[in-house]
Amino acid sequence: MSSQPRTTPNPATSKVLGALLGVHAGDSLGATLEFKPWRMIRTKYPNGLREIIGGGSFGWPAGHATDDTDLTRAVLLAYLDRSAHAQTHTTATPAQPFDLTRTAADHCLSWYNGDWPGRTPGSSPRDIGGATDTGLSNYEASGNPLTSGAGPDSAGNGSLMRCVATGLFTAGREDRIKESKAISAITHNDVRCTISCAVYNEMVAALLAGKTPAEAVQIGCEVASELDCPAVEAALRRGEEVSLEQFASEGPASDFPDWSSGYVLQSLSLAVAALLDARSFEDVLVDVVRIGGDTDTNGAIAGGLLGAREGVEGIPERWLEKLQFREEFEEGVRKMLG
């Protein structure tokens, strides 16, 4: 990582950077404890794990991206490609239609097939969710990202973890919702997943626009209602009721089992609870991870909202300096925001 000093970004840029690097930080912090239950974490880390140290079930180097950040990068690359495509055309040479969904699927497939930074060329991912594996395998076989999803009974959190770029770089609710759903459906086309991504990105966009966390959650609830998805709206309301600090210190309630299955609505509820927790980015994210289970993905999803709330300055520098894609994400944001 570069040791050169960085200038403080303006508030809007800070929130965009905060969201992307918040996903990365939550992923990298949680990777150490993935699949571990709350009781085991409490015994080893009574005050929570507060440093990015790597290791875990897959032996990650400290700060290395897992599938959560890798696939967030894949979607970000699609938005960078769209921006570059638009800039190469003028009114005299109109742009040909740009297929954002296919481009995102192609970048995900590159990751799937080992064409990725930090990987041996052609190697398989160390960690991949079942629906993601099925969806990308289907896409590779059919070439059609509109029909590749794992099906209506696969409601994991593997598309919610990667979706934040849409909330950051697409203007207008209608377009954000359309893109959120389409990019989710490459692998996760269950309505609970596609609507969760749409709702999440509306909350991200609201935070960028200066809305309070409570206002952002209310906007999410309105979108879930408009899209006729009571299950997602109920997950948002559940998050409003959760005391994250209590869950972390006393153990999760019965409907948040120690050994999380990676259920998308559980992750969404935890992310809302994190967003509404007024403590610092560090304290909140440490407690998200303390709950156990799918710690890297829950950390990534919550970290994106917290980063959009706090800005990049809210993320501890000692965490940022370890993140594999920090400089690339910073450069990508500079390109997108000028």
Coordinates of C-alpha atoms in Angstrom, one line a residue:
M1 CA 0.0 0.0 0.0
S2 CA 1.1 3.5 -0.7
S3 CA 2.3 5.6 2.2
Q4 CA 1.7 8.9 0.5
P5 CA -0.6 11.3 2.4
R6 CA -4.1 11.6 1.0
T7 CA -6.1 14.7 0.8
T8 CA -9.5 14.7 2.6
P9 CA -12.2 14.2 0.0
N10 CA -15.3 16.4 -0.1
P11 CA -18.3 15.2 1.8
A12 CA -20.1 13.6 -1.2
T13 CA -16.9 11.8 -2.3
S14 CA -16.2 10.8 1.3
K15 CA -19.5 9.0 1.6
V16 CA -19.1 7.1 -1.7
L17 CA -15.6 6.0 -0.7
G18 CA -16.9 5.2 2.8
A19 CA -19.6 2.9 1.4
L20 CA -17.2 1.0 -0.9
L21 CA -14.4 0.7 1.6
G22 CA -16.9 0.0 4.4
V23 CA -17.9 -3.1 2.5
H24 CA -14.3 -4.1 2.2
A25 CA -13.5 -3.4 5.8
G26 CA -16.5 -5.3 7.1
D27 CA -15.6 -8.2 4.9
S28 CA -12.0 -8.3 5.9
L29 CA -12.7 -7.9 9.6
G30 CA -15.4 -10.6 9.5
A31 CA -13.4 -13.1 7.4
T32 CA -11.4 -14.2 10.5
L33 CA -14.5 -15.4 12.3
E34 CA -16.7 -16.7 9.4
F35 CA -18.8 -19.7 10.5
K36 CA -17.9 -19.2 14.2
P37 CA -20.8 -19.1 16.7
W38 CA -21.4 -16.3 19.1
R39 CA -20.3 -18.2 22.2
M40 CA -17.0 -19.2 20.7
I41 CA -16.3 -15.6 19.6
R42 CA -17.2 -14.3 23.1
T43 CA -14.7 -16.8 24.7
K44 CA -11.8 -15.8 22.4
Y45 CA -12.6 -12.1 22.0
P46 CA -14.6 -10.9 25.0
N47 CA -14.6 -7.3 23.7
G48 CA -14.9 -8.4 20.0
L49 CA -12.3 -8.7 17.3
R50 CA -11.0 -5.1 16.8
E51 CA -8.2 -5.7 14.2
I52 CA -8.1 -7.0 10.7
I53 CA -5.9 -10.0 11.1
G54 CA -6.9 -12.5 8.4
G55 CA -6.9 -16.2 8.9
G56 CA -10.3 -17.8 9.4
S57 CA -11.6 -20.9 7.7
F58 CA -9.9 -20.1 4.4
G59 CA -6.6 -18.7 5.7
W60 CA -7.0 -15.2 4.3
P61 CA -4.1 -12.8 4.4
A62 CA -5.0 -9.7 6.5
G63 CA -7.1 -7.3 4.5
H64 CA -7.5 -9.7 1.5
A65 CA -10.9 -9.5 -0.2
T66 CA -13.2 -12.5 0.1
D67 CA -16.0 -13.2 -2.4
D68 CA -17.9 -10.3 -0.8
T69 CA -15.5 -7.6 -1.8
D70 CA -14.4 -9.4 -5.0
L71 CA -17.9 -9.4 -6.4
T72 CA -18.5 -5.8 -5.2
R73 CA -15.4 -5.0 -7.3
A74 CA -16.9 -6.9 -10.2
V75 CA -20.1 -4.7 -10.1
L76 CA -18.0 -1.6 -9.7
L77 CA -16.0 -2.5 -12.8
A78 CA -19.2 -2.7 -14.8
Y79 CA -20.1 0.9 -13.7
L80 CA -16.6 2.1 -14.6
D81 CA -17.0 0.4 -18.0
R82 CA -20.4 2.2 -18.5
S83 CA -18.9 5.5 -17.6
A84 CA -16.0 5.0 -20.0
H85 CA -18.4 3.9 -22.8
A86 CA -20.4 7.1 -22.4
Q87 CA -17.3 9.3 -22.4
T88 CA -16.1 7.9 -25.8
H89 CA -19.2 9.0 -27.6
T90 CA -20.5 12.5 -28.4
T91 CA -23.7 13.9 -29.9
A92 CA -22.1 13.4 -33.3
T93 CA -21.3 9.8 -32.5
P94 CA -24.2 8.5 -30.3
A95 CA -23.4 5.8 -27.9
Q96 CA -24.6 2.3 -28.6
P97 CA -26.7 0.8 -25.9
F98 CA -24.6 -0.4 -23.0
D99 CA -25.6 -3.7 -21.4
L100 CA -24.8 -3.1 -17.7
T101 CA -26.2 -6.4 -16.5
R102 CA -24.2 -8.5 -19.0
T103 CA -21.1 -6.5 -18.2
A104 CA -21.5 -7.1 -14.5
A105 CA -22.1 -10.8 -15.2
D106 CA -18.9 -10.9 -17.3
H107 CA -16.8 -9.4 -14.6
C108 CA -18.3 -11.9 -12.0
L109 CA -17.5 -14.7 -14.4
S110 CA -13.9 -13.5 -14.7
W111 CA -13.7 -13.8 -10.9
Y112 CA -15.3 -17.2 -11.1
N113 CA -12.8 -18.5 -13.6
G114 CA -9.7 -17.1 -11.9
D115 CA -8.9 -14.1 -14.0
W116 CA -8.6 -11.9 -10.9
P117 CA -6.0 -9.9 -8.9
G118 CA -4.3 -12.0 -6.2
R119 CA -5.4 -15.3 -7.7
T120 CA -3.5 -17.9 -9.6
P121 CA -4.8 -17.7 -13.2
G122 CA -7.5 -20.2 -13.8
S123 CA -7.9 -21.1 -10.1
S124 CA -11.3 -21.5 -8.5
P125 CA -12.5 -19.1 -5.8
R126 CA -11.5 -20.1 -2.2
D127 CA -15.1 -19.3 -1.1
I128 CA -18.3 -19.1 -3.1
G129 CA -21.9 -19.4 -2.1
G130 CA -24.2 -22.0 -3.6
A131 CA -26.5 -19.6 -5.5
T132 CA -23.5 -17.6 -6.8
D133 CA -21.9 -20.8 -8.0
T134 CA -25.1 -22.0 -9.7
G135 CA -25.9 -18.6 -11.3
L136 CA -22.4 -18.1 -12.7
S137 CA -22.2 -21.6 -14.0
N138 CA -25.6 -21.1 -15.7
Y139 CA -24.5 -17.9 -17.2
E140 CA -21.3 -19.4 -18.5
A141 CA -23.3 -22.1 -20.2
S142 CA -26.1 -20.0 -21.6
G143 CA -24.6 -16.5 -22.0
N144 CA -27.9 -15.0 -20.8
P145 CA -27.7 -13.1 -17.5
L146 CA -31.5 -12.7 -17.5
T147 CA -32.1 -16.4 -17.0
S148 CA -29.1 -17.6 -15.1
G149 CA -30.3 -17.1 -11.5
A150 CA -30.4 -20.0 -9.0
G151 CA -34.1 -19.9 -8.7
P152 CA -36.9 -18.6 -6.4
D153 CA -36.0 -20.8 -3.4
S154 CA -32.4 -19.5 -3.1
A155 CA -32.6 -16.5 -0.8
G156 CA -29.0 -16.2 0.4
N157 CA -27.2 -12.9 0.9
G158 CA -24.8 -13.3 -2.0
S159 CA -26.2 -10.5 -4.2
L160 CA -26.9 -8.1 -1.3
M161 CA -23.2 -8.2 -0.4
R162 CA -22.1 -6.9 -3.8
C163 CA -24.8 -4.5 -4.8
V164 CA -23.7 -1.1 -3.4
A165 CA -22.2 0.4 -6.6
T166 CA -25.7 0.8 -8.0
G167 CA -26.7 3.0 -5.0
L168 CA -23.6 5.1 -5.5
F169 CA -23.4 5.6 -9.2
T170 CA -27.0 5.5 -10.7
A171 CA -29.1 8.6 -10.5
G172 CA -32.9 8.2 -10.2
R173 CA -34.9 5.8 -8.1
E174 CA -36.5 4.0 -11.1
D175 CA -33.1 3.2 -12.7
R176 CA -31.5 2.2 -9.4
I177 CA -34.3 -0.2 -8.7
K178 CA -34.2 -1.7 -12.2
E179 CA -30.4 -2.1 -12.1
S180 CA -30.4 -3.5 -8.5
K181 CA -32.9 -6.2 -9.4
A182 CA -31.2 -7.1 -12.7
I183 CA -27.7 -7.4 -11.2
S184 CA -29.0 -9.4 -8.3
A185 CA -30.9 -11.8 -10.6
I186 CA -27.7 -12.9 -12.4
T187 CA -27.3 -15.3 -9.5
H188 CA -30.0 -14.5 -6.9
N189 CA -33.4 -14.1 -8.6
D190 CA -35.6 -14.9 -5.6
V191 CA -37.7 -11.8 -5.0
R192 CA -36.5 -11.5 -1.4
C193 CA -33.0 -11.0 -2.9
T194 CA -33.8 -8.7 -5.8
I195 CA -36.0 -6.4 -3.6
S196 CA -33.5 -6.4 -0.8
C197 CA -30.8 -5.1 -3.2
A198 CA -33.2 -2.4 -4.5
V199 CA -34.1 -1.4 -0.9
Y200 CA -30.5 -1.4 0.2
N201 CA -29.5 0.9 -2.6
E202 CA -32.3 3.3 -2.0
M203 CA -31.1 3.6 1.6
V204 CA -27.5 4.2 0.3
A205 CA -28.7 6.9 -2.1
A206 CA -30.7 8.5 0.7
L207 CA -27.6 8.6 2.9
L208 CA -25.6 10.2 0.1
A209 CA -28.3 12.8 -0.2
G210 CA -28.0 13.8 3.4
K211 CA -31.0 11.9 4.9
T212 CA -30.7 10.7 8.4
P213 CA -30.4 6.9 9.1
A214 CA -34.0 6.8 10.3
E215 CA -35.2 8.6 7.2
A216 CA -33.1 6.3 5.0
V217 CA -34.7 3.2 6.6
Q218 CA -38.2 4.7 6.1
I219 CA -37.4 5.3 2.4
G220 CA -36.4 1.6 2.2
C221 CA -39.7 0.6 3.8
E222 CA -41.6 2.7 1.3
V223 CA -39.8 1.1 -1.6
A224 CA -40.4 -2.4 -0.3
S225 CA -44.1 -1.6 0.0
E226 CA -44.2 -0.1 -3.5
L227 CA -42.6 -3.2 -4.9
D228 CA -45.1 -5.4 -2.9
C229 CA -42.6 -7.3 -0.9
P230 CA -43.9 -7.6 2.7
A231 CA -41.1 -10.0 3.7
V232 CA -38.4 -7.4 2.9
E233 CA -40.4 -4.6 4.7
A234 CA -40.8 -6.9 7.7
A235 CA -37.0 -7.4 7.7
L236 CA -36.4 -3.7 7.7
R237 CA -38.9 -3.2 10.6
R238 CA -37.2 -6.1 12.5
G239 CA -33.9 -4.2 12.1
E240 CA -35.5 -1.2 13.7
E241 CA -36.3 -3.2 16.8
V242 CA -32.9 -4.9 17.3
S243 CA -30.4 -3.8 19.9
L244 CA -27.2 -4.7 18.2
E245 CA -25.2 -4.0 21.3
Q246 CA -27.4 -6.3 23.3
F247 CA -27.2 -9.1 20.7
A248 CA -23.4 -8.8 20.7
S249 CA -23.0 -8.9 24.5
E250 CA -25.8 -11.4 25.4
G251 CA -26.1 -13.5 22.2
P252 CA -28.6 -13.2 19.4
A253 CA -32.3 -13.8 19.8
S254 CA -33.7 -17.2 18.7
D255 CA -34.6 -15.9 15.3
F256 CA -30.9 -14.8 14.7
P257 CA -29.3 -18.2 15.3
D258 CA -25.6 -18.4 16.3
W259 CA -24.8 -20.3 13.1
S260 CA -26.2 -18.0 10.5
S261 CA -27.3 -19.6 7.3
G262 CA -26.6 -16.4 5.3
Y263 CA -30.3 -15.7 4.8
V264 CA -30.7 -12.4 3.0
L265 CA -33.4 -11.0 5.2
Q266 CA -31.4 -11.7 8.4
S267 CA -28.4 -9.9 6.9
L268 CA -30.7 -7.0 5.9
S269 CA -32.1 -6.7 9.4
L270 CA -28.7 -6.7 11.0
A271 CA -27.5 -4.0 8.5
V272 CA -30.5 -1.8 9.4
A273 CA -29.8 -2.3 13.1
A274 CA -26.2 -1.3 12.5
L275 CA -27.2 1.8 10.5
L276 CA -29.5 3.0 13.3
D277 CA -26.8 2.4 16.0
A278 CA -25.4 5.8 16.8
R279 CA -22.0 4.5 17.9
S280 CA -18.8 4.8 15.8
F281 CA -18.2 2.8 12.6
E282 CA -15.7 0.7 14.5
D283 CA -17.8 -0.1 17.5
V284 CA -20.9 -1.0 15.5
L285 CA -19.0 -3.2 13.0
V286 CA -17.1 -5.0 15.7
D287 CA -20.5 -5.9 17.2
V288 CA -22.0 -7.0 13.9
V289 CA -19.1 -9.5 13.7
R290 CA -19.4 -10.5 17.3
I291 CA -22.8 -12.0 16.6
G292 CA -21.2 -14.8 14.7
G293 CA -22.3 -16.9 11.7
D294 CA -21.8 -15.3 8.3
T295 CA -19.6 -12.7 9.8
D296 CA -17.8 -11.5 6.6
T297 CA -20.9 -11.0 4.6
N298 CA -22.9 -9.4 7.5
G299 CA -19.9 -7.2 8.1
A300 CA -19.7 -6.2 4.4
I301 CA -23.4 -5.4 4.1
A302 CA -23.5 -3.4 7.3
G303 CA -20.2 -1.8 6.5
G304 CA -21.6 -0.3 3.2
L305 CA -24.4 1.4 5.0
L306 CA -22.2 2.6 7.8
G307 CA -19.6 4.0 5.4
A308 CA -22.3 5.9 3.5
R309 CA -23.4 7.3 6.9
E310 CA -20.0 8.2 8.3
G311 CA -17.8 8.8 5.2
V312 CA -14.4 7.3 4.7
E313 CA -13.0 9.3 7.6
G314 CA -15.1 7.2 10.0
I315 CA -13.3 4.0 9.1
P316 CA -10.2 3.5 11.2
E317 CA -7.1 4.2 9.2
R318 CA -5.4 1.1 10.7
W319 CA -8.1 -0.9 8.9
L320 CA -8.0 1.0 5.7
E321 CA -4.3 0.6 5.3
K322 CA -4.6 -3.2 5.2
L323 CA -7.4 -3.4 2.5
Q324 CA -6.4 -5.1 -0.7
F325 CA -8.4 -2.9 -3.0
R326 CA -8.2 0.3 -1.2
E327 CA -6.2 2.2 -3.8
E328 CA -8.1 0.7 -6.7
F329 CA -11.4 1.7 -5.1
E330 CA -10.2 5.2 -4.5
E331 CA -9.0 5.5 -8.1
G332 CA -12.4 4.2 -9.3
V333 CA -14.3 6.7 -7.3
R334 CA -12.1 9.5 -8.7
K335 CA -12.9 8.4 -12.2
M336 CA -16.6 8.1 -11.6
L337 CA -17.0 11.4 -9.7
G338 CA -14.3 13.4 -11.6

